[in-house]
mmCIF file of C-alpha atoms in Angstrom:
data_model
loop_
_atom_site.group_PDB
_atom_site.id
_atom_site.type_symbol
_atom_site.label_atom_id
_atom_site.label_comp_id
_atom_site.label_asym_id
_atom_site.label_seq_id
_atom_site.Cartn_x
_atom_site.Cartn_y
_atom_site.Cartn_z
ATOM 1 C CA GLU A 251 10.681 5.576 -10.847
ATOM 2 C CA VAL A 252 12.053 4.149 -7.980
ATOM 3 C CA VAL A 253 12.447 0.344 -8.723
ATOM 4 C CA MET A 254 12.396 -1.699 -5.229
ATOM 5 C CA THR A 255 13.833 -5.063 -5.246
ATOM 6 C CA GLN A 256 13.200 -7.557 -2.708
ATOM 7 C CA SER A 257 14.829 -10.788 -1.487
ATOM 8 C CA PRO A 258 13.998 -13.406 -1.331
ATOM 9 C CA LEU A 259 10.946 -13.683 -3.012
ATOM 10 C CA SER A 260 9.806 -16.867 -1.103
ATOM 11 C CA LEU A 261 10.778 -17.587 2.616
ATOM 12 C CA PRO A 262 10.169 -20.831 3.995
ATOM 13 C CA VAL A 263 10.507 -20.736 7.805
ATOM 14 C CA THR A 264 10.376 -22.911 10.959
ATOM 15 C CA LEU A 265 8.252 -21.827 13.723
ATOM 16 C CA GLY A 266 10.292 -19.668 16.578
ATOM 17 C CA GLN A 267 13.170 -19.150 14.156
ATOM 18 C CA PRO A 268 14.416 -15.907 12.836
ATOM 19 C CA ALA A 269 13.512 -14.458 9.303
ATOM 20 C CA SER A 270 14.768 -11.642 7.328
ATOM 21 C CA ILE A 271 13.876 -9.730 4.195
ATOM 22 C CA SER A 272 15.798 -7.390 2.384
ATOM 23 C CA CYS A 273 14.551 -4.638 -0.048
ATOM 24 C CA ARG A 274 16.970 -2.270 -2.228
ATOM 25 C CA SER A 275 15.866 0.677 -3.758
ATOM 26 C CA SER A 276 17.275 2.040 -7.010
ATOM 27 C CA GLN A 277 17.847 5.586 -5.661
ATOM 28 C CA SER A 278 18.564 7.048 -2.448
ATOM 29 C CA LEU A 279 15.223 7.240 -0.266
ATOM 30 C CA VAL A 280 16.503 10.018 1.883
ATOM 31 C CA HIS A 281 13.960 12.728 1.407
ATOM 32 C CA SER A 282 15.118 16.646 1.100
ATOM 33 C CA ASP A 283 13.459 17.111 4.582
ATOM 34 C CA GLY A 284 16.060 14.488 5.822
ATOM 35 C CA ASN A 285 13.484 11.679 6.533
ATOM 36 C CA THR A 286 13.916 8.661 4.975
ATOM 37 C CA TYR A 287 9.979 7.526 3.781
ATOM 38 C CA PHE A 288 10.399 3.936 3.629
ATOM 39 C CA ASN A 289 7.741 1.450 4.918
ATOM 40 C CA TRP A 290 6.822 -2.475 5.501
ATOM 41 C CA PHE A 291 3.574 -3.923 4.745
ATOM 42 C CA GLN A 292 2.136 -7.400 5.718
ATOM 43 C CA GLN A 293 -0.557 -9.064 3.677
ATOM 44 C CA ARG A 294 -2.224 -11.978 5.187
ATOM 45 C CA PRO A 295 -3.986 -14.749 2.992
ATOM 46 C CA GLY A 296 -7.058 -13.438 1.961
ATOM 47 C CA GLN A 297 -6.453 -10.024 4.058
ATOM 48 C CA SER A 298 -5.947 -5.944 3.172
ATOM 49 C CA PRO A 299 -2.583 -5.209 3.456
ATOM 50 C CA ARG A 300 -1.526 -3.730 6.971
ATOM 51 C CA ARG A 301 1.376 -1.168 7.583
ATOM 52 C CA LEU A 302 3.981 -2.619 9.984
ATOM 53 C CA ILE A 303 6.908 -0.303 9.831
ATOM 54 C CA TYR A 304 7.080 3.225 8.891
ATOM 55 C CA LYS A 305 10.229 5.640 8.227
ATOM 56 C CA VAL A 306 12.817 2.638 8.296
ATOM 57 C CA SER A 307 12.048 1.440 11.676
ATOM 58 C CA ASN A 308 9.106 2.800 13.592
ATOM 59 C CA ARG A 309 6.805 0.033 14.547
ATOM 60 C CA ASP A 310 2.861 0.705 13.885
ATOM 61 C CA SER A 311 0.698 0.666 16.845
ATOM 62 C CA GLY A 312 -0.405 -3.025 17.818
ATOM 63 C CA VAL A 313 2.815 -4.411 16.055
ATOM 64 C CA PRO A 314 4.506 -7.038 17.903
ATOM 65 C CA ASP A 315 7.995 -6.197 18.744
ATOM 66 C CA ARG A 316 9.195 -9.114 17.211
ATOM 67 C CA PHE A 317 8.979 -7.102 13.994
ATOM 68 C CA SER A 318 11.863 -4.583 13.273
ATOM 69 C CA GLY A 319 13.130 -2.428 10.627
ATOM 70 C CA SER A 320 16.467 -1.308 9.768
ATOM 71 C CA GLY A 321 18.572 0.196 6.872
ATOM 72 C CA SER A 322 19.320 3.432 5.521
ATOM 73 C CA GLY A 323 20.116 5.272 2.116
ATOM 74 C CA THR A 324 19.098 2.468 -0.700
ATOM 75 C CA ASP A 325 19.331 -0.840 1.593
ATOM 76 C CA PHE A 326 16.629 -2.234 3.984
ATOM 77 C CA THR A 327 15.992 -5.094 6.043
ATOM 78 C CA LEU A 328 12.723 -6.419 8.174
ATOM 79 C CA LYS A 329 13.566 -8.623 10.932
ATOM 80 C CA ILE A 330 11.372 -11.253 12.704
ATOM 81 C CA SER A 331 13.092 -12.342 15.572
ATOM 82 C CA ARG A 332 10.964 -15.354 16.095
ATOM 83 C CA VAL A 333 8.416 -16.566 13.810
ATOM 84 C CA GLU A 334 5.026 -17.198 14.546
ATOM 85 C CA ALA A 335 2.234 -19.113 12.821
ATOM 86 C CA GLU A 336 0.199 -15.555 12.074
ATOM 87 C CA ASP A 337 3.071 -13.879 10.451
ATOM 88 C CA VAL A 338 2.239 -16.411 7.410
ATOM 89 C CA GLY A 339 1.607 -14.233 4.435
ATOM 90 C CA VAL A 340 3.419 -11.638 1.641
ATOM 91 C CA TYR A 341 5.372 -8.669 2.641
ATOM 92 C CA TYR A 342 5.806 -5.648 0.892
ATOM 93 C CA CYS A 343 8.562 -2.937 0.774
ATOM 94 C CA MET A 344 7.364 0.622 -0.131
ATOM 95 C CA GLN A 345 9.088 4.112 -0.792
ATOM 96 C CA GLY A 346 7.228 7.317 0.038
ATOM 97 C CA THR A 347 9.895 9.615 -0.686
ATOM 98 C CA HIS A 348 9.578 9.791 -4.542
ATOM 99 C CA TRP A 349 6.582 10.396 -6.963
ATOM 100 C CA PRO A 350 5.277 7.790 -7.959
ATOM 101 C CA ARG A 351 5.190 5.402 -4.924
ATOM 102 C CA THR A 352 6.428 2.212 -5.572
ATOM 103 C CA PHE A 353 6.081 -1.164 -4.151
ATOM 104 C CA GLY A 354 8.732 -4.219 -3.979
ATOM 105 C CA GLN A 355 7.450 -7.703 -5.709
ATOM 106 C CA GLY A 356 6.473 -8.720 -2.359
ATOM 107 C CA THR A 357 8.214 -11.889 -0.089
ATOM 108 C CA LYS A 358 6.022 -14.644 0.587
ATOM 109 C CA VAL A 359 6.684 -16.151 4.121
ATOM 110 C CA GLU A 360 5.289 -19.603 4.808
ATOM 111 C CA ILE A 361 5.814 -22.148 7.444
ATOM 112 C CA LYS A 362 8.137 -25.330 6.655
ATOM 113 C CA GLU B 211 -11.142 3.204 15.205
ATOM 114 C CA VAL B 212 -10.044 4.238 11.805
ATOM 115 C CA GLN B 213 -12.622 2.710 9.320
ATOM 116 C CA LEU B 214 -12.598 2.934 5.702
ATOM 117 C CA LEU B 215 -15.337 1.265 3.521
ATOM 118 C CA GLU B 216 -15.239 0.929 -0.372
ATOM 119 C CA SER B 217 -17.843 0.772 -2.544
ATOM 120 C CA GLY B 218 -18.728 0.895 -6.080
ATOM 121 C CA GLY B 219 -16.677 -2.070 -8.018
ATOM 122 C CA GLY B 220 -18.090 -4.166 -10.262
ATOM 123 C CA LEU B 221 -18.213 -5.786 -14.028
ATOM 124 C CA VAL B 222 -17.751 -3.389 -16.695
ATOM 125 C CA GLN B 223 -16.686 -3.469 -20.380
ATOM 126 C CA PRO B 224 -13.591 -2.346 -21.734
ATOM 127 C CA GLY B 225 -13.894 1.718 -22.617
ATOM 128 C CA GLY B 226 -16.326 1.839 -19.654
ATOM 129 C CA SER B 227 -16.440 4.092 -16.796
ATOM 130 C CA LEU B 228 -16.870 3.254 -12.814
ATOM 131 C CA ARG B 229 -16.820 5.670 -9.682
ATOM 132 C CA LEU B 230 -15.186 4.052 -6.839
ATOM 133 C CA SER B 231 -16.233 5.589 -3.219
ATOM 134 C CA CYS B 232 -14.315 5.051 0.361
ATOM 135 C CA ALA B 233 -16.509 6.193 3.247
ATOM 136 C CA ALA B 234 -14.160 7.135 6.291
ATOM 137 C CA SER B 235 -14.496 7.154 9.894
ATOM 138 C CA GLY B 236 -12.982 7.449 13.440
ATOM 139 C CA PHE B 237 -10.792 10.215 12.459
ATOM 140 C CA ILE B 238 -10.790 13.670 11.186
ATOM 141 C CA PHE B 239 -10.939 13.469 7.368
ATOM 142 C CA SER B 240 -10.227 16.696 6.397
ATOM 143 C CA ASN B 241 -6.824 16.438 8.217
ATOM 144 C CA TYR B 242 -5.520 13.464 6.028
ATOM 145 C CA GLY B 243 -4.196 12.710 2.619
ATOM 146 C CA MET B 244 -5.791 9.799 1.195
ATOM 147 C CA SER B 245 -4.676 7.339 -1.573
ATOM 148 C CA TRP B 246 -5.938 4.532 -3.916
ATOM 149 C CA VAL B 247 -3.699 1.350 -4.195
ATOM 150 C CA ARG B 248 -4.784 -1.891 -6.300
ATOM 151 C CA GLN B 249 -3.868 -5.296 -6.347
ATOM 152 C CA ALA B 250 -4.536 -7.486 -9.524
ATOM 153 C CA PRO B 251 -5.638 -10.786 -9.122
ATOM 154 C CA GLY B 252 -2.588 -12.731 -7.720
ATOM 155 C CA LYS B 253 -0.118 -10.110 -8.119
ATOM 156 C CA GLY B 254 1.442 -7.180 -5.763
ATOM 157 C CA LEU B 255 0.356 -3.637 -4.880
ATOM 158 C CA GLU B 256 0.348 -0.847 -6.972
ATOM 159 C CA TRP B 257 0.004 2.982 -6.039
ATOM 160 C CA VAL B 258 -2.678 4.455 -8.307
ATOM 161 C CA SER B 259 -3.577 8.033 -6.865
ATOM 162 C CA SER B 260 -3.090 10.318 -3.840
ATOM 163 C CA ILE B 261 -4.970 13.370 -2.893
ATOM 164 C CA GLY B 262 -3.652 16.014 -0.339
ATOM 165 C CA THR B 263 -5.315 17.638 2.271
ATOM 166 C CA GLY B 264 -5.616 20.994 -0.105
ATOM 167 C CA GLY B 265 -6.476 19.071 -2.975
ATOM 168 C CA SER B 266 -3.300 18.354 -4.632
ATOM 169 C CA THR B 267 -3.432 15.289 -6.640
ATOM 170 C CA PHE B 268 -1.231 12.669 -7.717
ATOM 171 C CA TYR B 269 -1.536 9.847 -10.508
ATOM 172 C CA ALA B 270 0.483 6.605 -11.630
ATOM 173 C CA ASP B 271 1.354 6.955 -15.222
ATOM 174 C CA SER B 272 -0.751 4.158 -15.954
ATOM 175 C CA VAL B 273 -4.127 5.962 -15.030
ATOM 176 C CA LYS B 274 -3.040 9.553 -15.970
ATOM 177 C CA GLY B 275 -5.688 11.154 -18.011
ATOM 178 C CA ARG B 276 -8.337 8.365 -17.180
ATOM 179 C CA PHE B 277 -8.825 8.362 -13.509
ATOM 180 C CA THR B 278 -9.603 11.174 -11.317
ATOM 181 C CA ILE B 279 -8.987 11.096 -7.690
ATOM 182 C CA SER B 280 -11.289 13.514 -5.443
ATOM 183 C CA ARG B 281 -12.533 14.080 -2.018
ATOM 184 C CA ASP B 282 -16.007 15.658 -0.483
ATOM 185 C CA ASN B 283 -14.586 16.617 3.369
ATOM 186 C CA SER B 284 -18.401 17.380 4.315
ATOM 187 C CA LYS B 285 -19.124 13.650 4.100
ATOM 188 C CA SER B 286 -15.747 12.274 4.709
ATOM 189 C CA THR B 287 -15.771 10.283 1.697
ATOM 190 C CA LEU B 288 -12.957 9.895 -1.063
ATOM 191 C CA PHE B 289 -13.597 9.259 -4.636
ATOM 192 C CA LEU B 290 -12.101 7.637 -7.509
ATOM 193 C CA GLN B 291 -13.667 8.271 -11.159
ATOM 194 C CA MET B 292 -12.387 5.542 -13.654
ATOM 195 C CA ASN B 293 -12.730 6.352 -17.414
ATOM 196 C CA SER B 294 -11.791 4.275 -20.344
ATOM 197 C CA LEU B 295 -11.371 1.209 -18.556
ATOM 198 C CA ARG B 296 -8.984 -1.609 -19.752
ATOM 199 C CA ALA B 297 -8.876 -5.329 -19.034
ATOM 200 C CA GLU B 298 -5.260 -4.491 -17.170
ATOM 201 C CA ASP B 299 -7.360 -2.212 -14.627
ATOM 202 C CA THR B 300 -8.768 -5.477 -12.996
ATOM 203 C CA ALA B 301 -7.935 -5.491 -9.687
ATOM 204 C CA VAL B 302 -8.892 -5.066 -6.152
ATOM 205 C CA TYR B 303 -8.820 -1.193 -5.248
ATOM 206 C CA TYR B 304 -8.188 -0.299 -2.044
ATOM 207 C CA CYS B 305 -8.363 2.588 0.101
ATOM 208 C CA ALA B 306 -5.625 3.758 2.110
ATOM 209 C CA ARG B 307 -5.421 6.707 4.572
ATOM 210 C CA THR B 308 -2.270 9.288 4.132
ATOM 211 C CA ILE B 309 0.215 8.898 1.696
ATOM 212 C CA ALA B 310 1.997 6.582 3.401
ATOM 213 C CA PHE B 311 -0.931 3.734 3.936
ATOM 214 C CA ASP B 312 -1.279 3.719 7.623
ATOM 215 C CA SER B 313 -4.609 2.365 7.084
ATOM 216 C CA TRP B 314 -6.592 0.124 4.587
ATOM 217 C CA GLY B 315 -9.866 -0.494 3.757
ATOM 218 C CA GLN B 316 -11.143 -3.970 2.831
ATOM 219 C CA GLY B 317 -11.167 -3.314 -0.870
ATOM 220 C CA THR B 318 -13.707 -3.381 -3.925
ATOM 221 C CA LEU B 319 -13.229 -5.629 -6.788
ATOM 222 C CA VAL B 320 -13.262 -4.380 -10.200
ATOM 223 C CA THR B 321 -13.266 -6.587 -13.359
ATOM 224 C CA VAL B 322 -13.133 -5.050 -17.117
ATOM 225 C CA SER B 323 -14.215 -7.520 -19.154
ATOM 226 C CA SER B 324 -16.740 -7.854 -22.505
#
């Protein structure tokens, strides 16, 4: 099983400031078809999860451009260029290259 | 607009069974793989099971042999039959579109307790 390790697990941020979350996988997430099936999800308090980023760096429809994803192989990053109040919640990374699908532990983003 | 509506959750005793349903709308259901993901109270996300468009199925080790995923394309509905339930199966169960979880339902709570 591929283990996904996120850091930090808690991230206090100031409104308008940037934020960054790291995710590392225990194996390469490059699929045999050449794609890297790595996603980021946001779960706001009391809500269902929502996918933000797919295949490392592609934003889902409706996701603000202040969110960006990057990385390759085993190391990935989610960046928020300027944190807004609506960004509070828990962020999860997830790999879709190997079975079973696995998630990171989650990073809780809160406003200072 | 993609909509996924789960139902069938509730309180069940250890060793009991439940069948979850997920009614899909807003897209051609038969063209998409579908998945179940769960979240224990106060915990993170855990993939449970997926089914492909051709009916191929995949399970987490924690539920293999106890849970069965299926689909009825004529009714645009996804199912999860859960048998031999354990306390550790207590969670909100989400239905998600594709095996990359691009859309999620609101979830249904399953509580396994005596």
